[in-house]
Amino acid sequence: MLAVSALPLARAAAQTADKPFRNLGGGPAGFPIRTRAARDAHQPFDFVDYCHSLGFGVAETRADLGTPEQIRALRQKIESYHMRVILDIPLPRDEAGVPAFDAAVQASHEVGVYGLHAAMTQRRYEQFDNLLAFQKDFERCQHVIAMAEPVLRKHRVRLAIENHKGWRAAEQAAWMKRVSSEWVGVHFDFGNNVSLCEEPSETLRLLLPYVFSCHIKDMAVELYQDGFLLSEVPLGTGFLNIPSMVEALQGKDPKMPFDLEMITRDPLKIPVFTDKYWATFEDAASPLPGRDLARVLEIVLHKGSRTPLPRLTGMSPEAQLKLEDDNVRLSIDYARRRLNL
């Protein structure tokens, strides 16, 4: 059975436990191997506890808040840890789902959450075969938020919608401008929109006015037959200008949470040389100009990884867990040395 003890990584964090992070946190998508290993070993794994063991000041998580006792227990935990929490709760699919969403937002308010997080899309270039299908799904997302916003406003809880490889930044920014609510904004992912041929600083420039919270990560790229490969890598080892991006976000809000999402996995394929990739950009409100493709390919050619991107395929479960822990530890070390979080 795979040993899932968190002690090696937690011990590294404990070396600086006298100075925990204020604004660096953990996003659950960045710890899939450790989460899966605990589940497979039938061991409890509380993500808030784990983030605290790493010295984080924020945790993004799901929680069962169906009873007053559960609400009180989570509030007491985050208060005792001097942490903030961002919750992922289901959004209403239709009008019949609004009461359940209302109850979940009220419970989140009683916990004292920093805010809510939602990833509403899949990978656009994989999910859709034509522009109409994309447009219908975008309309669905807009309708969901139109139902959710009055509930968020009533309970004074903010919802941050992630740029989750579904919309170009101009599309999402224009939507947020139309919503025009202090309770609905953006959960900014540092690297996702590279998959949509955006240079990260341009994605940040367009979405910055609406950002409430972040997924911090670094990215590396590599050419392949149908386009380029995209991987999360430890902070400071990819091509993103992490200090500059953090500075810009902290200029908007010095207390902004940065949840580490160092996803250890096989590289993602971004097939920009295929017809299907371009199917949803024909006559779109925010088309993908050829110059944007050229800029991203320039990054791939001139700033691409000099060594093959890491891959989990073929690795033992023990080796996968060690690699994830090492990637997280390297990112934490970089954050302590280079970022004021």
mmCIF file of N, CA and C in Angstrom, residues 261-339:
data_model
loop_
_atom_site.group_PDB
_atom_site.id
_atom_site.type_symbol
_atom_site.label_atom_id
_atom_site.label_comp_id
_atom_site.label_asym_id
_atom_site.label_seq_id
_atom_site.Cartn_x
_atom_site.Cartn_y
_atom_site.Cartn_z
ATOM 1 N N GLU A 261 -1.687 26.160 -7.573
ATOM 2 C CA GLU A 261 -2.276 25.072 -8.360
ATOM 3 C C GLU A 261 -1.171 24.461 -9.235
ATOM 4 N N MET A 262 -0.221 23.849 -8.574
ATOM 5 C CA MET A 262 0.897 23.169 -9.239
ATOM 6 C C MET A 262 0.439 21.750 -9.577
ATOM 7 N N ILE A 263 -0.216 21.611 -10.762
ATOM 8 C CA ILE A 263 -0.805 20.324 -11.131
ATOM 9 C C ILE A 263 0.280 19.433 -11.733
ATOM 10 N N THR A 264 0.570 18.338 -11.085
ATOM 11 C CA THR A 264 1.572 17.392 -11.568
ATOM 12 C C THR A 264 0.855 16.341 -12.416
ATOM 13 N N ARG A 265 1.102 16.380 -13.741
ATOM 14 C CA ARG A 265 0.377 15.511 -14.668
ATOM 15 C C ARG A 265 1.141 15.463 -15.989
ATOM 16 N N ASP A 266 0.658 14.663 -16.916
ATOM 17 C CA ASP A 266 1.205 14.673 -18.269
ATOM 18 C C ASP A 266 0.883 16.015 -18.926
ATOM 19 N N PRO A 267 1.709 16.462 -19.855
ATOM 20 C CA PRO A 267 1.429 17.731 -20.532
ATOM 21 C C PRO A 267 0.090 17.711 -21.261
ATOM 22 N N LEU A 268 -0.543 18.864 -21.318
ATOM 23 C CA LEU A 268 -1.765 19.014 -22.097
ATOM 24 C C LEU A 268 -1.419 19.294 -23.561
ATOM 25 N N LYS A 269 -2.175 18.709 -24.460
ATOM 26 C CA LYS A 269 -1.971 18.942 -25.884
ATOM 27 C C LYS A 269 -2.823 20.128 -26.338
ATOM 28 N N ILE A 270 -2.171 21.123 -26.920
ATOM 29 C CA ILE A 270 -2.871 22.285 -27.461
ATOM 30 C C ILE A 270 -2.725 22.211 -28.980
ATOM 31 N N PRO A 271 -3.714 21.635 -29.692
ATOM 32 C CA PRO A 271 -3.547 21.264 -31.102
ATOM 33 C C PRO A 271 -3.846 22.420 -32.067
ATOM 34 N N VAL A 272 -3.025 23.462 -32.017
ATOM 35 C CA VAL A 272 -3.307 24.667 -32.801
ATOM 36 C C VAL A 272 -3.133 24.455 -34.296
ATOM 37 N N PHE A 273 -2.551 23.330 -34.716
ATOM 38 C CA PHE A 273 -2.382 23.060 -36.139
ATOM 39 C C PHE A 273 -3.495 22.177 -36.695
ATOM 40 N N THR A 274 -4.588 22.020 -35.940
ATOM 41 C CA THR A 274 -5.706 21.197 -36.399
ATOM 42 C C THR A 274 -6.928 22.072 -36.660
ATOM 43 N N ASP A 275 -7.822 21.596 -37.524
ATOM 44 C CA ASP A 275 -9.042 22.342 -37.842
ATOM 45 C C ASP A 275 -9.951 22.447 -36.621
ATOM 46 N N LYS A 276 -10.051 21.385 -35.827
ATOM 47 C CA LYS A 276 -10.970 21.389 -34.696
ATOM 48 C C LYS A 276 -10.620 22.488 -33.701
ATOM 49 N N TYR A 277 -9.344 22.745 -33.511
ATOM 50 C CA TYR A 277 -8.957 23.788 -32.563
ATOM 51 C C TYR A 277 -9.609 25.119 -32.935
ATOM 52 N N TRP A 278 -9.700 25.415 -34.215
ATOM 53 C CA TRP A 278 -10.168 26.725 -34.679
ATOM 54 C C TRP A 278 -11.680 26.798 -34.875
ATOM 55 N N ALA A 279 -12.383 25.689 -34.656
ATOM 56 C CA ALA A 279 -13.808 25.629 -35.000
ATOM 57 C C ALA A 279 -14.647 26.656 -34.262
ATOM 58 N N THR A 280 -14.293 27.002 -33.027
ATOM 59 C CA THR A 280 -15.127 27.924 -32.238
ATOM 60 C C THR A 280 -14.684 29.373 -32.360
ATOM 61 N N PHE A 281 -13.704 29.637 -33.194
ATOM 62 C CA PHE A 281 -13.233 31.013 -33.333
ATOM 63 C C PHE A 281 -13.666 31.660 -34.637
ATOM 64 N N GLU A 282 -14.509 30.976 -35.405
ATOM 65 C CA GLU A 282 -14.996 31.538 -36.661
ATOM 66 C C GLU A 282 -16.093 32.561 -36.388
ATOM 67 N N ASP A 283 -15.833 33.799 -36.736
ATOM 68 C CA ASP A 283 -16.805 34.892 -36.565
ATOM 69 C C ASP A 283 -17.232 35.069 -35.117
ATOM 70 N N ALA A 284 -16.377 34.680 -34.180
ATOM 71 C CA ALA A 284 -16.719 34.850 -32.763
ATOM 72 C C ALA A 284 -16.644 36.310 -32.382
ATOM 73 N N ALA A 285 -17.323 36.658 -31.295
ATOM 74 C CA ALA A 285 -17.273 38.033 -30.810
ATOM 75 C C ALA A 285 -15.847 38.421 -30.432
ATOM 76 N N SER A 286 -15.071 37.435 -30.019
ATOM 77 C CA SER A 286 -13.665 37.660 -29.709
ATOM 78 C C SER A 286 -12.843 36.659 -30.506
ATOM 79 N N PRO A 287 -12.589 36.955 -31.789
ATOM 80 C CA PRO A 287 -11.856 35.997 -32.616
ATOM 81 C C PRO A 287 -10.413 35.865 -32.146
ATOM 82 N N LEU A 288 -9.755 34.834 -32.645
ATOM 83 C CA LEU A 288 -8.362 34.603 -32.286
ATOM 84 C C LEU A 288 -7.489 35.063 -33.450
ATOM 85 N N PRO A 289 -6.899 36.245 -33.321
ATOM 86 C CA PRO A 289 -6.094 36.766 -34.437
ATOM 87 C C PRO A 289 -4.847 35.926 -34.667
ATOM 88 N N GLY A 290 -4.387 35.905 -35.919
ATOM 89 C CA GLY A 290 -3.179 35.184 -36.246
ATOM 90 C C GLY A 290 -1.966 35.714 -35.498
ATOM 91 N N ARG A 291 -1.965 37.010 -35.186
ATOM 92 C CA ARG A 291 -0.810 37.563 -34.461
ATOM 93 C C ARG A 291 -0.700 36.961 -33.062
ATOM 94 N N ASP A 292 -1.846 36.612 -32.446
ATOM 95 C CA ASP A 292 -1.795 35.989 -31.121
ATOM 96 C C ASP A 292 -1.203 34.590 -31.205
ATOM 97 N N LEU A 293 -1.579 33.850 -32.239
ATOM 98 C CA LEU A 293 -0.960 32.546 -32.450
ATOM 99 C C LEU A 293 0.536 32.705 -32.655
ATOM 100 N N ALA A 294 0.924 33.704 -33.429
ATOM 101 C CA ALA A 294 2.348 33.920 -33.691
ATOM 102 C C ALA A 294 3.103 34.227 -32.402
ATOM 103 N N ARG A 295 2.502 35.035 -31.523
ATOM 104 C CA ARG A 295 3.172 35.383 -30.273
ATOM 105 C C ARG A 295 3.368 34.161 -29.381
ATOM 106 N N VAL A 296 2.343 33.303 -29.315
ATOM 107 C CA VAL A 296 2.476 32.114 -28.476
ATOM 108 C C VAL A 296 3.484 31.149 -29.077
ATOM 109 N N LEU A 297 3.481 30.994 -30.394
ATOM 110 C CA LEU A 297 4.478 30.125 -31.010
ATOM 111 C C LEU A 297 5.886 30.682 -30.823
ATOM 112 N N GLU A 298 6.007 31.997 -30.772
ATOM 113 C CA GLU A 298 7.312 32.594 -30.482
ATOM 114 C C GLU A 298 7.772 32.201 -29.074
ATOM 115 N N ILE A 299 6.837 32.201 -28.114
ATOM 116 C CA ILE A 299 7.174 31.748 -26.757
ATOM 117 C C ILE A 299 7.621 30.295 -26.782
ATOM 118 N N VAL A 300 6.871 29.475 -27.518
ATOM 119 C CA VAL A 300 7.202 28.051 -27.580
ATOM 120 C C VAL A 300 8.601 27.853 -28.170
ATOM 121 N N LEU A 301 8.910 28.608 -29.213
ATOM 122 C CA LEU A 301 10.195 28.427 -29.892
ATOM 123 C C LEU A 301 11.362 28.995 -29.107
ATOM 124 N N HIS A 302 11.152 30.149 -28.460
ATOM 125 C CA HIS A 302 12.271 30.849 -27.825
ATOM 126 C C HIS A 302 12.317 30.684 -26.311
ATOM 127 N N LYS A 303 11.198 30.334 -25.704
ATOM 128 C CA LYS A 303 11.172 30.164 -24.256
ATOM 129 C C LYS A 303 10.698 28.776 -23.853
ATOM 130 N N GLY A 304 10.632 27.886 -24.816
ATOM 131 C CA GLY A 304 10.199 26.531 -24.541
ATOM 132 C C GLY A 304 11.169 25.792 -23.633
ATOM 133 N N SER A 305 10.671 24.750 -23.005
ATOM 134 C CA SER A 305 11.487 23.979 -22.082
ATOM 135 C C SER A 305 12.682 23.363 -22.813
ATOM 136 N N ARG A 306 13.863 23.464 -22.207
ATOM 137 C CA ARG A 306 15.071 22.887 -22.803
ATOM 138 C C ARG A 306 15.183 21.388 -22.529
ATOM 139 N N THR A 307 14.381 20.906 -21.634
ATOM 140 C CA THR A 307 14.328 19.472 -21.350
ATOM 141 C C THR A 307 12.892 19.004 -21.560
ATOM 142 N N PRO A 308 12.677 17.734 -21.848
ATOM 143 C CA PRO A 308 11.303 17.241 -22.041
ATOM 144 C C PRO A 308 10.429 17.544 -20.827
ATOM 145 N N LEU A 309 9.196 17.938 -21.084
ATOM 146 C CA LEU A 309 8.277 18.218 -19.988
ATOM 147 C C LEU A 309 8.030 16.946 -19.185
ATOM 148 N N PRO A 310 7.817 17.076 -17.879
ATOM 149 C CA PRO A 310 7.620 15.879 -17.045
ATOM 150 C C PRO A 310 6.341 15.143 -17.424
ATOM 151 N N ARG A 311 6.391 13.846 -17.295
ATOM 152 C CA ARG A 311 5.242 12.998 -17.592
ATOM 153 C C ARG A 311 5.083 11.953 -16.502
ATOM 154 N N LEU A 312 3.838 11.704 -16.116
ATOM 155 C CA LEU A 312 3.558 10.701 -15.094
ATOM 156 C C LEU A 312 3.422 9.299 -15.670
ATOM 157 N N THR A 313 3.069 9.213 -16.939
ATOM 158 C CA THR A 313 2.847 7.915 -17.551
ATOM 159 C C THR A 313 4.079 7.028 -17.378
ATOM 160 N N GLY A 314 3.859 5.846 -16.842
ATOM 161 C CA GLY A 314 4.951 4.910 -16.622
ATOM 162 C C GLY A 314 5.596 5.001 -15.263
ATOM 163 N N MET A 315 5.258 6.019 -14.480
ATOM 164 C CA MET A 315 5.824 6.164 -13.141
ATOM 165 C C MET A 315 5.008 5.370 -12.129
ATOM 166 N N SER A 316 5.667 4.858 -11.110
ATOM 167 C CA SER A 316 4.967 4.159 -10.041
ATOM 168 C C SER A 316 4.158 5.157 -9.223
ATOM 169 N N PRO A 317 3.129 4.710 -8.498
ATOM 170 C CA PRO A 317 2.385 5.623 -7.623
ATOM 171 C C PRO A 317 3.284 6.335 -6.620
ATOM 172 N N GLU A 318 4.274 5.631 -6.096
ATOM 173 C CA GLU A 318 5.179 6.256 -5.124
ATOM 174 C C GLU A 318 5.983 7.374 -5.781
ATOM 175 N N ALA A 319 6.456 7.122 -7.003
ATOM 176 C CA ALA A 319 7.237 8.138 -7.703
ATOM 177 C C ALA A 319 6.375 9.336 -8.083
ATOM 178 N N GLN A 320 5.124 9.089 -8.446
ATOM 179 C CA GLN A 320 4.214 10.184 -8.772
ATOM 180 C C GLN A 320 3.977 11.075 -7.550
ATOM 181 N N LEU A 321 3.742 10.451 -6.399
ATOM 182 C CA LEU A 321 3.498 11.222 -5.187
ATOM 183 C C LEU A 321 4.729 12.035 -4.806
ATOM 184 N N LYS A 322 5.908 11.440 -4.944
ATOM 185 C CA LYS A 322 7.135 12.165 -4.621
ATOM 186 C C LYS A 322 7.316 13.353 -5.554
ATOM 187 N N LEU A 323 7.027 13.165 -6.833
ATOM 188 C CA LEU A 323 7.168 14.264 -7.791
ATOM 189 C C LEU A 323 6.215 15.400 -7.455
ATOM 190 N N GLU A 324 4.958 15.075 -7.118
ATOM 191 C CA GLU A 324 4.017 16.126 -6.743
ATOM 192 C C GLU A 324 4.511 16.872 -5.505
ATOM 193 N N ASP A 325 4.935 16.143 -4.486
ATOM 194 C CA ASP A 325 5.431 16.787 -3.271
ATOM 195 C C ASP A 325 6.640 17.668 -3.572
ATOM 196 N N ASP A 326 7.543 17.172 -4.410
ATOM 197 C CA ASP A 326 8.727 17.965 -4.753
ATOM 198 C C ASP A 326 8.338 19.241 -5.486
ATOM 199 N N ASN A 327 7.395 19.147 -6.415
ATOM 200 C CA ASN A 327 6.956 20.324 -7.162
ATOM 201 C C ASN A 327 6.317 21.361 -6.250
ATOM 202 N N VAL A 328 5.511 20.891 -5.306
ATOM 203 C CA VAL A 328 4.882 21.810 -4.355
ATOM 204 C C VAL A 328 5.941 22.462 -3.462
ATOM 205 N N ARG A 329 6.875 21.645 -2.980
ATOM 206 C CA ARG A 329 7.913 22.177 -2.094
ATOM 207 C C ARG A 329 8.758 23.230 -2.810
ATOM 208 N N LEU A 330 9.138 22.966 -4.057
ATOM 209 C CA LEU A 330 9.920 23.936 -4.817
ATOM 210 C C LEU A 330 9.137 25.230 -5.025
ATOM 211 N N SER A 331 7.838 25.113 -5.253
ATOM 212 C CA SER A 331 7.009 26.310 -5.435
ATOM 213 C C SER A 331 6.905 27.108 -4.144
ATOM 214 N N ILE A 332 6.757 26.407 -3.012
ATOM 215 C CA ILE A 332 6.705 27.096 -1.724
ATOM 216 C C ILE A 332 8.033 27.795 -1.449
ATOM 217 N N ASP A 333 9.129 27.128 -1.722
ATOM 218 C CA ASP A 333 10.442 27.731 -1.508
ATOM 219 C C ASP A 333 10.603 29.000 -2.342
ATOM 220 N N TYR A 334 10.173 28.933 -3.604
ATOM 221 C CA TYR A 334 10.257 30.118 -4.480
ATOM 222 C C TYR A 334 9.403 31.257 -3.942
ATOM 223 N N ALA A 335 8.195 30.927 -3.502
ATOM 224 C CA ALA A 335 7.305 31.960 -2.978
ATOM 225 C C ALA A 335 7.921 32.653 -1.768
ATOM 226 N N ARG A 336 8.568 31.889 -0.904
ATOM 227 C CA ARG A 336 9.198 32.493 0.276
ATOM 228 C C ARG A 336 10.363 33.396 -0.118
ATOM 229 N N ARG A 337 11.114 33.008 -1.146
ATOM 230 C CA ARG A 337 12.294 33.780 -1.535
ATOM 231 C C ARG A 337 11.957 34.995 -2.369
ATOM 232 N N ARG A 338 10.937 34.878 -3.254
ATOM 233 C CA ARG A 338 10.746 35.892 -4.283
ATOM 234 C C ARG A 338 9.436 36.672 -4.221
ATOM 235 N N LEU A 339 8.463 36.163 -3.467
ATOM 236 C CA LEU A 339 7.144 36.786 -3.493
ATOM 237 C C LEU A 339 6.725 37.201 -2.086
#
